[in-house]
């Protein structure tokens, strides 16, 4: 409702509640003689009461003299609470200033006004209405007040706003989508295009909208499009490929996915299409077609390479797993002997530790060449893994296989392995298993037997040759093929328990060994304990599995184990490291991994130790892994490691304040560290 300038009401109209009893009596008397007037009054009264719109009448002093229930309910009042109250109770001061007064001015000037108007309820909540206001005139047609009709449009406003937001969203989607979008009439004239199709066709939007889509096609594609357009007029739609010709002659290959637009009578009005640029894909298809023959040849080579060990050029364990079953069945079918020789270089880890892995790889290649020299041309040498090799000896009895093993051991013991600068002698343990002498029934049993025999040679000190005869007094080799008696089951349980105890003792020994680094570098020893806490707690907060958390705890305990192999002079240096010194200290991740590698139940934590100096942006070491290529455990240990280093005294600087350390960690998010882990870690500290 609107305010208007206050005027003296003495000359204004007299409303029913203002008349005295005599006037009421006179009116009643007059109305009694005017039935039509009474009926009209009653109809108007019912219309006022029953109207779903709020209606209120105010006098010249802006005092409410009449209102219906809809008006009162809209504002949270009863009718009796409103009569005699000023219009100002329905508006906030701001609404009066910004809306009511300007609105009222138009009412005075033009004799009426309508539009959106802000109101306020009894409880103080503000809402929007659609108002229609006209002046109330007396019998002399002079202004006597105002009549206001209002409808609450809050829900409509909400719906309108939602519609506008939805339209904005869809327009945004259309304009930013990767595919072109165009609407054409049934003759092919553009009615709407998005930005992507403009970029695709190298046209300004306004120019494109004045064009016909047919102009962009040359034969044979123009005929293809016209056929598709004709099909669309008949209601037939199907995605199709077509090539556009741009004004500079360039070709754009696309897929058009059309939809038909119908008018209200169900007639085809036009169509719209999603246009996907496949130019790059088409080019790639052409290149692929040219390379197809080469790829086929390469595929055959790759299949062969998958069975070859890259270091030695020998067949690998994948080949062996496939071949041994086939060869065993062949030997069994034709009643031919078949022997397998397994060789393991003794103490080979010390070669890598002393001379490095590059030298170790050279030794393995030389060893492989020596083995190939002593076998027949149809026997096969295989690198089974690490420093273990297998020779499949076709048609060879156990006696002949043992002779070959002796010849191999003699050859190895006499050969000087090395690069000339460093020469070493090797010792080798050899195991031999044979069919049918060893009474085995499958290729798998043959592998298990020769592996078991080799383990016995290692247990007995290595540098020897064993066959099943040498271990025949031991417990049965193929227990799994015998029925499990209670005694066997009990024995297996005891062995398993003893194995677990031995493993636990070995784990504790390694962790104790890691702590001895304190004797060499006090910082590293203290640093490890705090790093374990930060890494473990971070892993818990990331809701990792218990098994992963335990691996991270173990890895953080031994992550700097490799520093045992780094010079104290470098570890305790008080000035920044030079390039060579930094390269030396980078070796500690490799050394740590090598120390743990022989212990099979540490396999899960070796990657965490080896990669804990990798960076999220790929600029870390040792392998320059990037992002999620880095194991999550290594990413967690990395951030715990760096933070503990920042807040600790180092030989070359004092500890940073915690605030500065937090800032450095935060600044490293997305470059040095995984952003998700940074967020979790900062909440922890």
XYZ file of C-alpha atoms in Angstrom:
685
model
C 0.000 0.000 0.000
C 1.220 3.519 -0.647
C 1.570 6.651 1.443
C 0.164 9.960 0.210
C 0.304 13.478 1.513
C -1.922 13.949 4.588
C -4.850 16.322 4.127
C -7.729 17.448 6.295
C -10.479 14.833 6.170
C -13.302 17.073 7.367
C -14.559 17.433 3.799
C -13.851 13.822 2.851
C -16.410 11.093 2.319
C -18.183 9.584 5.253
C -17.598 5.822 5.477
C -19.975 3.474 7.266
C -17.957 3.384 10.493
C -17.992 7.218 10.639
C -21.807 7.744 10.359
C -23.889 8.425 13.449
C -26.878 6.348 14.387
C -29.270 8.705 12.627
C -27.315 8.381 9.411
C -27.430 4.642 9.796
C -31.164 4.819 10.356
C -31.640 7.073 7.360
C -29.477 4.834 5.173
C -31.444 1.822 6.310
C -34.656 3.614 5.554
C -33.439 4.662 2.128
C -32.094 1.209 1.311
C -35.382 -0.324 2.315
C -36.902 1.597 -0.532
C -34.188 0.695 -2.954
C -33.883 -3.071 -3.345
C -31.468 -2.887 -6.226
C -29.085 -0.762 -4.192
C -29.170 -3.304 -1.352
C -28.425 -6.190 -3.700
C -25.522 -4.329 -5.262
C -24.090 -3.504 -1.849
C -24.321 -7.143 -0.738
C -22.678 -8.392 -3.915
C -19.841 -5.907 -3.550
C -19.404 -6.861 0.095
C -19.241 -10.568 -0.774
C -16.768 -9.831 -3.549
C -14.611 -7.910 -1.103
C -14.706 -10.656 1.525
C -14.274 -13.594 -0.868
C -11.556 -12.097 -3.056
C -8.338 -14.133 -3.050
C -6.459 -10.879 -3.516
C -5.911 -8.616 -0.546
C -8.047 -5.441 -0.684
C -7.720 -2.454 1.621
C -9.102 1.096 1.652
C -7.400 4.003 3.405
C -8.673 7.503 4.065
C -6.846 10.739 3.369
C -4.798 10.295 6.541
C -3.517 6.916 5.394
C -5.637 5.161 8.024
C -7.134 1.795 7.105
C -10.904 1.986 7.104
C -11.736 -1.235 5.223
C -9.820 -4.451 4.476
C -10.718 -8.027 3.670
C -9.486 -11.246 5.260
C -7.089 -11.939 2.381
C -5.293 -8.631 3.059
C -5.121 -9.318 6.805
C -3.952 -12.931 6.394
C -1.320 -11.897 3.857
C 0.224 -9.584 6.452
C -0.228 -11.874 9.465
C -3.009 -9.866 11.162
C -6.670 -10.252 12.013
C -8.988 -7.733 10.343
C -9.822 -6.168 13.701
C -6.122 -5.473 14.302
C -5.803 -3.506 11.067
C -8.846 -1.200 11.030
C -7.800 2.227 12.241
C -4.067 1.535 11.784
C -1.825 3.574 9.450
C -0.566 2.207 6.156
C 3.008 2.400 7.462
C 2.588 -0.876 9.366
C 2.712 -2.698 6.007
C 6.060 -1.287 4.867
C 9.590 -0.945 6.182
C 11.114 2.567 6.212
C 13.301 1.556 3.287
C 10.303 0.346 1.293
C 8.457 3.613 1.974
C 11.443 5.645 0.816
C 12.468 3.567 -2.209
C 9.154 2.126 -3.416
C 6.038 3.616 -1.834
C 6.741 7.308 -2.398
C 7.803 6.918 -6.078
C 4.850 4.617 -6.715
C 2.419 7.013 -5.018
C 3.689 9.889 -7.123
C 2.560 8.083 -10.278
C -0.840 7.402 -8.697
C -1.291 11.147 -8.129
C -0.026 12.053 -11.598
C -1.806 9.411 -13.672
C -4.746 8.493 -11.501
C -3.620 4.854 -10.999
C -0.552 2.654 -10.865
C 0.309 -1.010 -10.649
C 3.511 -3.001 -10.238
C 5.695 -4.912 -7.827
C 5.813 -3.610 -4.257
C 7.627 -4.760 -1.117
C 5.523 -5.353 2.045
C 6.289 -6.441 5.602
C 4.329 -8.859 7.764
C 3.442 -8.517 11.417
C 6.361 -10.815 12.325
C 8.802 -8.613 10.404
C 9.299 -10.845 7.365
C 9.506 -9.004 4.073
C 7.693 -10.273 0.983
C 6.849 -9.139 -2.544
C 3.386 -8.273 -3.882
C 1.835 -7.178 -7.124
C -0.063 -3.958 -6.278
C -2.819 -2.094 -8.050
C -3.634 1.294 -6.483
C -6.347 3.769 -7.503
C -7.637 6.908 -5.759
C -10.930 6.703 -3.827
C -13.218 9.611 -4.719
C -16.251 10.974 -2.859
C -19.643 11.808 -4.342
C -18.160 15.047 -5.628
C -15.382 13.126 -7.363
C -12.790 14.588 -5.052
C -9.905 12.464 -3.609
C -11.021 10.775 -0.429
C -8.362 8.068 0.016
C -6.807 5.096 -1.737
C -7.947 1.642 -2.786
C -5.206 -0.973 -2.903
C -5.362 -4.515 -4.261
C -2.364 -6.781 -3.545
C -1.347 -10.340 -4.374
C 1.566 -12.139 -2.687
C 3.995 -13.030 -5.492
C 6.759 -14.509 -3.324
C 6.409 -18.000 -4.817
C 6.168 -16.569 -8.314
C 9.351 -14.561 -7.658
C 11.112 -17.687 -6.443
C 9.948 -19.611 -9.499
C 10.922 -16.748 -11.784
C 14.353 -16.528 -10.182
C 14.813 -20.299 -10.481
C 13.722 -20.105 -14.113
C 16.182 -17.290 -14.799
C 18.987 -19.179 -13.078
C 18.098 -22.333 -14.997
C 18.055 -20.401 -18.267
C 21.409 -18.828 -17.391
C 22.833 -22.252 -16.519
C 21.656 -23.858 -19.755
C 22.844 -20.894 -21.810
C 26.210 -21.205 -20.084
C 26.302 -24.920 -20.839
C 25.375 -24.346 -24.457
C 27.929 -21.570 -24.936
C 30.788 -23.392 -23.221
C 30.173 -26.957 -24.417
C 32.930 -28.624 -26.417
C 30.577 -29.447 -29.273
C 28.922 -27.042 -31.683
C 25.176 -26.470 -31.425
C 23.018 -25.020 -34.191
C 19.289 -24.559 -34.801
C 18.075 -24.278 -38.405
C 14.695 -23.877 -40.026
C 13.374 -26.483 -42.422
C 15.177 -24.785 -45.325
C 18.567 -24.742 -43.620
C 18.793 -21.117 -42.431
C 20.599 -20.680 -39.119
C 18.322 -19.543 -36.273
C 20.734 -20.090 -33.370
C 24.403 -21.025 -33.025
C 26.678 -21.360 -30.003
C 30.223 -20.065 -29.699
C 31.839 -23.431 -30.444
C 30.270 -23.781 -33.894
C 31.418 -20.220 -34.679
C 34.978 -21.182 -33.744
C 34.683 -24.436 -35.665
C 33.565 -22.694 -38.866
C 35.707 -19.568 -38.306
C 32.681 -17.249 -38.547
C 31.321 -14.417 -36.434
C 27.989 -15.263 -34.837
C 26.084 -12.442 -36.549
C 27.451 -13.475 -39.958
C 26.594 -17.113 -39.360
C 23.018 -16.250 -38.398
C 22.547 -14.609 -41.788
C 23.836 -17.693 -43.624
C 22.399 -20.966 -44.848
C 23.973 -24.192 -43.676
C 23.953 -25.541 -47.245
C 26.625 -22.990 -48.224
C 29.221 -24.826 -46.118
C 29.129 -28.097 -48.045
C 30.741 -29.115 -51.319
C 30.021 -32.292 -53.236
C 29.641 -35.078 -52.358
C 28.807 -33.741 -48.873
C 26.230 -31.228 -50.126
C 24.136 -34.077 -51.539
C 24.555 -36.002 -48.292
C 23.280 -33.018 -46.294
C 20.315 -32.381 -48.605
C 19.277 -36.035 -48.270
C 19.517 -35.765 -44.484
C 17.518 -32.514 -44.530
C 14.817 -34.188 -46.624
C 14.707 -37.115 -44.177
C 14.292 -34.694 -41.282
C 11.290 -33.088 -42.987
C 9.772 -36.588 -42.965
C 10.623 -37.075 -39.285
C 13.580 -39.403 -39.858
C 16.704 -38.638 -37.815
C 20.022 -40.392 -37.498
C 23.595 -39.200 -36.655
C 25.850 -38.936 -39.685
C 29.355 -37.865 -40.665
C 29.858 -34.875 -42.943
C 32.697 -32.582 -43.997
C 32.366 -28.777 -43.986
C 34.371 -26.506 -46.295
C 35.472 -23.213 -44.714
C 35.928 -19.926 -46.563
C 39.717 -20.447 -46.700
C 39.288 -23.939 -48.152
C 40.066 -25.874 -44.974
C 38.057 -29.017 -44.272
C 36.371 -29.748 -40.953
C 35.184 -33.330 -40.388
C 32.209 -33.645 -38.038
C 29.468 -35.894 -36.747
C 26.021 -34.267 -36.654
C 23.487 -35.653 -34.163
C 20.169 -33.998 -35.190
C 16.802 -33.635 -33.459
C 13.546 -32.438 -35.059
C 11.652 -29.327 -33.881
C 7.862 -29.466 -34.345
C 5.360 -26.620 -34.290
C 2.159 -26.669 -32.234
C 0.364 -28.537 -35.007
C 2.942 -31.307 -35.089
C 4.501 -30.142 -38.343
C 8.279 -30.099 -38.795
C 9.429 -26.560 -38.097
C 13.165 -27.085 -38.211
C 15.873 -28.989 -36.388
C 18.808 -28.584 -34.102
C 22.018 -30.546 -34.137
C 24.992 -31.239 -31.906
C 28.081 -30.979 -34.111
C 31.196 -32.831 -32.930
C 34.535 -31.952 -34.522
C 36.298 -35.217 -35.431
C 38.963 -33.682 -37.680
C 41.790 -34.799 -35.410
C 40.262 -38.235 -35.047
C 39.947 -38.624 -38.814
C 43.572 -37.610 -39.213
C 44.547 -40.101 -36.555
C 42.533 -42.822 -38.302
C 44.405 -42.158 -41.514
C 47.741 -42.296 -39.715
C 46.671 -45.477 -37.945
C 45.732 -47.041 -41.265
C 49.192 -46.242 -42.631
C 50.851 -47.715 -39.547
C 48.617 -50.747 -39.268
C 50.973 -53.164 -40.999
C 53.916 -51.957 -38.947
C 51.868 -52.260 -35.761
C 50.949 -55.824 -36.640
C 54.614 -56.677 -37.068
C 55.480 -54.784 -33.884
C 52.798 -56.669 -31.992
C 54.389 -59.965 -32.905
C 57.754 -58.619 -31.770
C 56.264 -57.308 -28.519
C 54.704 -60.675 -27.729
C 58.121 -62.207 -28.173
C 59.748 -59.470 -26.079
C 57.263 -60.082 -23.253
C 58.895 -63.477 -22.859
C 62.454 -62.098 -22.970
C 64.480 -60.726 -20.050
C 65.664 -57.252 -21.072
C 68.953 -57.426 -19.127
C 70.308 -60.752 -20.371
C 68.394 -61.450 -23.582
C 67.310 -64.832 -22.173
C 63.777 -66.121 -21.896
C 62.111 -64.962 -18.656
C 59.932 -66.614 -16.011
C 56.753 -65.973 -18.062
C 58.126 -68.132 -20.827
C 59.188 -70.788 -18.332
C 55.720 -70.960 -16.745
C 54.194 -71.563 -20.169
C 56.885 -73.904 -21.477
C 57.420 -76.240 -18.525
C 53.863 -77.594 -18.557
C 53.953 -78.206 -22.306
C 57.383 -79.869 -22.232
C 56.481 -82.043 -19.246
C 53.327 -83.351 -20.969
C 55.330 -84.038 -24.124
C 57.978 -85.961 -22.173
C 55.279 -87.905 -20.359
C 53.391 -88.713 -23.568
C 56.475 -89.988 -25.427
C 58.107 -91.493 -22.342
C 61.146 -89.246 -22.708
C 63.323 -87.982 -19.827
C 63.195 -84.289 -18.918
C 65.470 -82.495 -16.460
C 65.525 -78.996 -15.021
C 68.625 -77.307 -13.602
C 68.185 -74.275 -11.317
C 71.218 -72.080 -10.576
C 71.592 -69.286 -8.010
C 74.655 -67.005 -7.773
C 75.831 -67.054 -4.150
C 76.121 -63.739 -2.249
C 75.219 -61.729 -5.325
C 73.685 -58.932 -3.252
C 77.135 -58.019 -1.978
C 78.228 -57.486 -5.594
C 75.490 -54.869 -6.076
C 76.211 -53.254 -2.715
C 79.951 -52.948 -3.323
C 80.112 -52.218 -7.059
C 76.612 -50.926 -7.844
C 73.704 -52.255 -9.876
C 75.174 -51.336 -13.239
C 78.160 -53.560 -12.527
C 75.791 -56.246 -11.199
C 73.786 -56.187 -14.440
C 77.034 -56.659 -16.392
C 77.868 -59.735 -14.293
C 74.414 -61.230 -14.946
C 74.851 -60.806 -18.706
C 78.303 -62.445 -18.586
C 76.924 -65.283 -16.457
C 74.107 -65.856 -18.987
C 76.629 -66.049 -21.848
C 78.699 -68.647 -19.980
C 75.624 -70.812 -19.420
C 74.684 -70.679 -23.098
C 78.169 -71.902 -24.011
C 77.846 -75.135 -22.022
C 74.384 -76.270 -23.172
C 73.210 -78.008 -26.315
C 71.637 -75.826 -28.970
C 68.133 -77.166 -28.262
C 68.335 -76.707 -24.466
C 66.924 -73.429 -23.131
C 68.474 -71.036 -20.579
C 65.982 -68.890 -18.656
C 66.474 -66.040 -16.205
C 63.972 -67.025 -13.554
C 64.362 -63.865 -11.487
C 67.079 -61.843 -9.769
C 70.235 -63.953 -9.771
C 68.357 -67.251 -10.345
C 68.563 -69.079 -13.691
C 66.924 -72.243 -15.035
C 68.036 -74.583 -17.816
C 65.483 -76.916 -19.421
C 67.354 -80.041 -20.544
C 65.294 -81.964 -23.116
C 65.716 -85.749 -23.275
C 68.223 -85.619 -20.402
C 68.404 -88.125 -17.541
C 69.296 -87.119 -13.999
C 72.844 -88.449 -14.382
C 73.420 -86.449 -17.555
C 71.852 -83.380 -15.955
C 74.193 -83.662 -12.932
C 77.148 -83.889 -15.316
C 75.948 -80.721 -17.049
C 75.561 -79.044 -13.656
C 79.145 -79.945 -12.721
C 80.367 -78.590 -16.030
C 78.460 -75.338 -15.425
C 79.897 -74.951 -11.927
C 83.443 -75.549 -13.178
C 83.004 -73.026 -16.001
C 81.686 -70.362 -13.627
C 84.429 -70.917 -11.037
C 87.187 -70.503 -13.650
C 85.812 -67.402 -15.377
C 86.878 -63.879 -14.393
C 83.703 -61.801 -14.307
C 83.903 -57.996 -14.471
C 84.742 -54.962 -16.573
C 88.544 -55.110 -16.503
C 88.807 -52.497 -13.789
C 87.056 -54.742 -11.286
C 87.185 -58.533 -11.687
C 85.467 -61.033 -9.413
C 84.965 -64.776 -9.036
C 81.499 -66.223 -8.594
C 80.203 -69.197 -6.673
C 77.001 -70.863 -7.703
C 74.489 -73.228 -6.076
C 72.809 -75.704 -8.432
C 69.758 -77.964 -8.050
C 68.669 -80.709 -10.450
C 65.263 -82.424 -10.732
C 64.345 -85.031 -13.338
C 61.384 -86.867 -14.809
C 60.616 -89.740 -14.500
C 63.280 -90.565 -11.857
C 61.916 -88.176 -9.226
C 58.380 -89.586 -9.529
C 56.578 -86.329 -10.204
C 53.311 -85.886 -12.070
C 53.284 -82.348 -13.482
C 55.411 -79.442 -14.582
C 54.380 -77.549 -11.438
C 55.661 -80.370 -9.231
C 58.924 -80.330 -11.169
C 59.350 -76.584 -10.463
C 58.452 -76.989 -6.782
C 60.911 -79.853 -6.392
C 63.891 -78.128 -8.010
C 63.160 -74.941 -6.041
C 63.054 -76.913 -2.787
C 66.343 -78.628 -3.607
C 67.986 -75.271 -4.385
C 66.868 -73.898 -1.026
C 68.573 -76.841 0.663
C 71.827 -76.119 -1.187
C 71.686 -72.529 0.066
C 70.906 -73.634 3.619
C 73.919 -75.923 3.550
C 76.254 -73.081 2.586
C 75.884 -72.873 -1.195
C 78.506 -73.516 -3.892
C 77.307 -77.105 -4.334
C 75.153 -79.305 -6.550
C 72.138 -81.179 -5.125
C 69.453 -83.452 -6.512
C 66.525 -85.146 -4.778
C 68.908 -87.895 -3.618
C 70.795 -85.375 -1.481
C 67.664 -84.282 0.369
C 65.766 -87.583 0.442
C 66.065 -87.902 4.229
C 64.171 -84.656 4.740
C 60.410 -84.444 5.198
C 58.323 -85.323 2.112
C 58.881 -82.763 -0.657
C 55.352 -82.833 -2.028
C 53.312 -82.791 1.156
C 50.420 -81.152 -0.646
C 49.837 -84.337 -2.664
C 49.558 -86.552 0.439
C 46.463 -86.830 2.616
C 46.856 -84.480 5.595
C 46.865 -86.581 8.746
C 46.349 -84.879 12.130
C 50.104 -85.202 12.701
C 50.853 -83.414 9.401
C 48.357 -80.635 10.139
C 49.832 -80.142 13.615
C 53.318 -79.998 12.148
C 52.230 -77.415 9.561
C 50.658 -75.253 12.272
C 53.842 -75.377 14.355
C 55.949 -74.498 11.326
C 53.655 -71.579 10.505
C 53.840 -70.298 14.101
C 57.626 -70.568 14.166
C 57.793 -68.800 10.811
C 55.678 -65.920 12.107
C 57.921 -65.608 15.168
C 61.021 -65.648 13.023
C 59.544 -63.022 10.728
C 58.622 -60.812 13.686
C 62.100 -61.130 15.116
C 63.558 -60.173 11.768
C 61.266 -57.121 11.544
C 62.297 -56.009 15.022
C 65.929 -56.493 14.112
C 65.577 -54.276 11.041
C 63.830 -51.548 13.027
C 66.497 -51.769 15.718
C 69.124 -51.489 12.997
C 67.361 -48.360 11.685
C 67.612 -46.792 15.124
C 71.363 -47.338 15.208
C 71.605 -44.547 12.635
C 71.415 -42.274 15.709
C 75.013 -43.202 16.353
C 75.940 -41.864 12.940
C 73.529 -38.923 12.601
C 71.697 -37.807 15.763
C 69.254 -35.714 13.715
C 68.168 -38.695 11.611
C 67.484 -40.820 14.690
C 65.295 -38.201 16.402
C 63.692 -37.242 13.109
C 62.490 -40.792 12.434
C 60.468 -41.064 15.646
C 58.516 -37.864 14.960
C 58.074 -38.708 11.291
C 56.444 -42.018 12.300
C 53.867 -40.129 14.375
C 52.972 -37.576 11.681
C 52.818 -40.177 8.911
C 50.696 -42.655 10.886
C 48.214 -40.032 12.107
C 47.841 -38.577 8.614
C 47.131 -42.044 7.196
C 44.453 -42.605 9.852
C 42.764 -39.287 9.047
C 42.692 -40.225 5.373
C 40.696 -43.331 6.399
C 43.158 -45.749 4.855
C 42.853 -49.461 5.598
C 44.539 -50.767 8.742
C 46.962 -52.786 6.621
C 48.007 -49.668 4.666
C 48.429 -47.665 7.877
C 50.714 -50.369 9.283
C 52.797 -50.367 6.081
C 53.131 -46.567 6.327
C 54.153 -46.836 9.989
C 56.835 -49.384 9.140
C 58.052 -47.410 6.115
C 58.333 -44.191 8.110
C 60.452 -46.051 10.696
C 62.980 -47.183 8.091
C 62.598 -44.514 5.388
C 66.134 -43.193 6.039
C 67.675 -46.628 6.605
C 69.827 -46.149 3.506
C 71.747 -43.301 5.170
C 73.827 -46.023 6.800
C 75.613 -46.142 3.449
C 76.205 -42.355 3.212
C 79.398 -40.698 4.421
C 79.221 -39.023 7.844
C 81.063 -36.084 6.315
C 78.068 -35.424 4.059
C 75.399 -36.158 6.669
C 76.951 -33.780 9.220
C 78.090 -31.061 6.811
C 77.274 -27.578 8.156
C 77.088 -25.850 4.768
C 74.789 -26.588 1.805
C 75.671 -29.698 -0.208
C 77.361 -29.326 -3.587
C 76.056 -31.151 -6.661
C 78.185 -34.281 -6.170
C 77.337 -34.495 -2.472
C 73.640 -34.153 -3.233
C 73.863 -36.925 -5.823
C 75.559 -39.083 -3.193
C 72.897 -38.494 -0.543
C 70.153 -39.245 -3.107
C 71.483 -42.820 -3.127
C 70.088 -43.457 0.350
C 66.627 -44.365 -1.042
C 68.161 -47.058 -3.266
C 70.394 -48.361 -0.464
C 67.432 -48.569 1.917
C 65.352 -50.477 -0.641
C 68.242 -52.887 -1.277
C 68.622 -53.613 2.435
C 64.915 -54.480 2.697
C 64.546 -56.350 -0.601
C 65.770 -59.809 0.540
C 63.147 -59.822 3.319
C 60.040 -60.903 1.407
C 57.477 -59.610 3.932
C 58.929 -56.103 3.535
C 57.925 -56.085 -0.133
C 54.913 -53.844 0.603
C 56.997 -51.064 2.155
C 59.937 -51.063 -0.279
C 58.141 -48.713 -2.754
C 57.330 -46.332 0.121
C 60.989 -46.184 1.175
C 62.264 -45.990 -2.391
C 59.884 -43.220 -3.557
C 59.544 -41.013 -0.458
C 61.594 -38.241 -2.123
C 59.404 -38.104 -5.254
C 57.416 -34.891 -5.817
C 53.803 -34.337 -6.905
C 55.023 -32.298 -9.917
C 57.464 -35.017 -11.033
C 60.650 -33.133 -10.071
C 61.701 -35.479 -7.274
C 63.962 -38.507 -7.207
C 64.945 -41.291 -7.800
C 62.610 -41.845 -10.818
C 60.789 -38.522 -11.275
C 57.353 -40.045 -10.686
C 54.422 -37.621 -10.841
C 51.037 -37.295 -9.118
C 49.282 -40.566 -8.360
C 52.097 -42.542 -9.966
C 53.705 -42.121 -6.534
C 52.339 -44.658 -3.997
C 50.063 -42.910 -1.493
C 52.185 -44.212 1.387
C 55.282 -42.584 -0.109
C 53.345 -39.311 -0.517
C 52.363 -39.386 3.154
C 55.886 -40.224 4.372
C 57.228 -37.410 2.155
C 55.159 -34.670 3.790
C 55.836 -35.982 7.313
C 59.553 -36.212 6.493
C 59.788 -32.629 5.176
C 57.738 -31.090 7.993
C 59.820 -32.769 10.690
C 62.970 -31.581 8.904
C 61.671 -27.989 8.836
C 60.954 -27.813 12.579
C 64.242 -29.490 13.564
C 67.754 -28.115 13.977
C 69.970 -29.200 11.108
C 73.774 -29.118 10.904
C 73.542 -26.119 8.542
C 70.590 -24.166 10.043
C 68.312 -23.706 13.038
C 64.777 -25.075 13.159
C 62.021 -23.019 11.524
C 59.113 -21.753 13.680
C 56.031 -23.915 13.327
C 54.102 -21.091 11.613
C 56.749 -20.771 8.891
C 56.962 -24.548 8.511
C 53.165 -24.719 8.016
C 53.379 -22.014 5.346
C 56.136 -23.885 3.497
C 54.056 -27.082 3.530
C 50.972 -25.184 2.309
C 52.988 -23.458 -0.459
C 54.191 -26.891 -1.600
C 50.629 -28.109 -2.212
C 50.272 -29.199 -5.826
C 54.008 -28.962 -6.545
C 55.958 -30.814 -3.876
C 53.018 -32.531 -2.173
C 49.638 -34.139 -2.881
C 47.056 -31.315 -2.257
C 44.589 -33.676 -0.577
C 47.239 -34.930 1.857
C 48.384 -31.342 2.557
C 44.840 -30.370 3.626
C 44.621 -33.352 5.981
C 48.155 -32.835 7.339
C 47.634 -29.124 8.125
C 44.548 -30.016 10.171
C 46.665 -32.525 12.098
C 49.420 -30.085 13.064
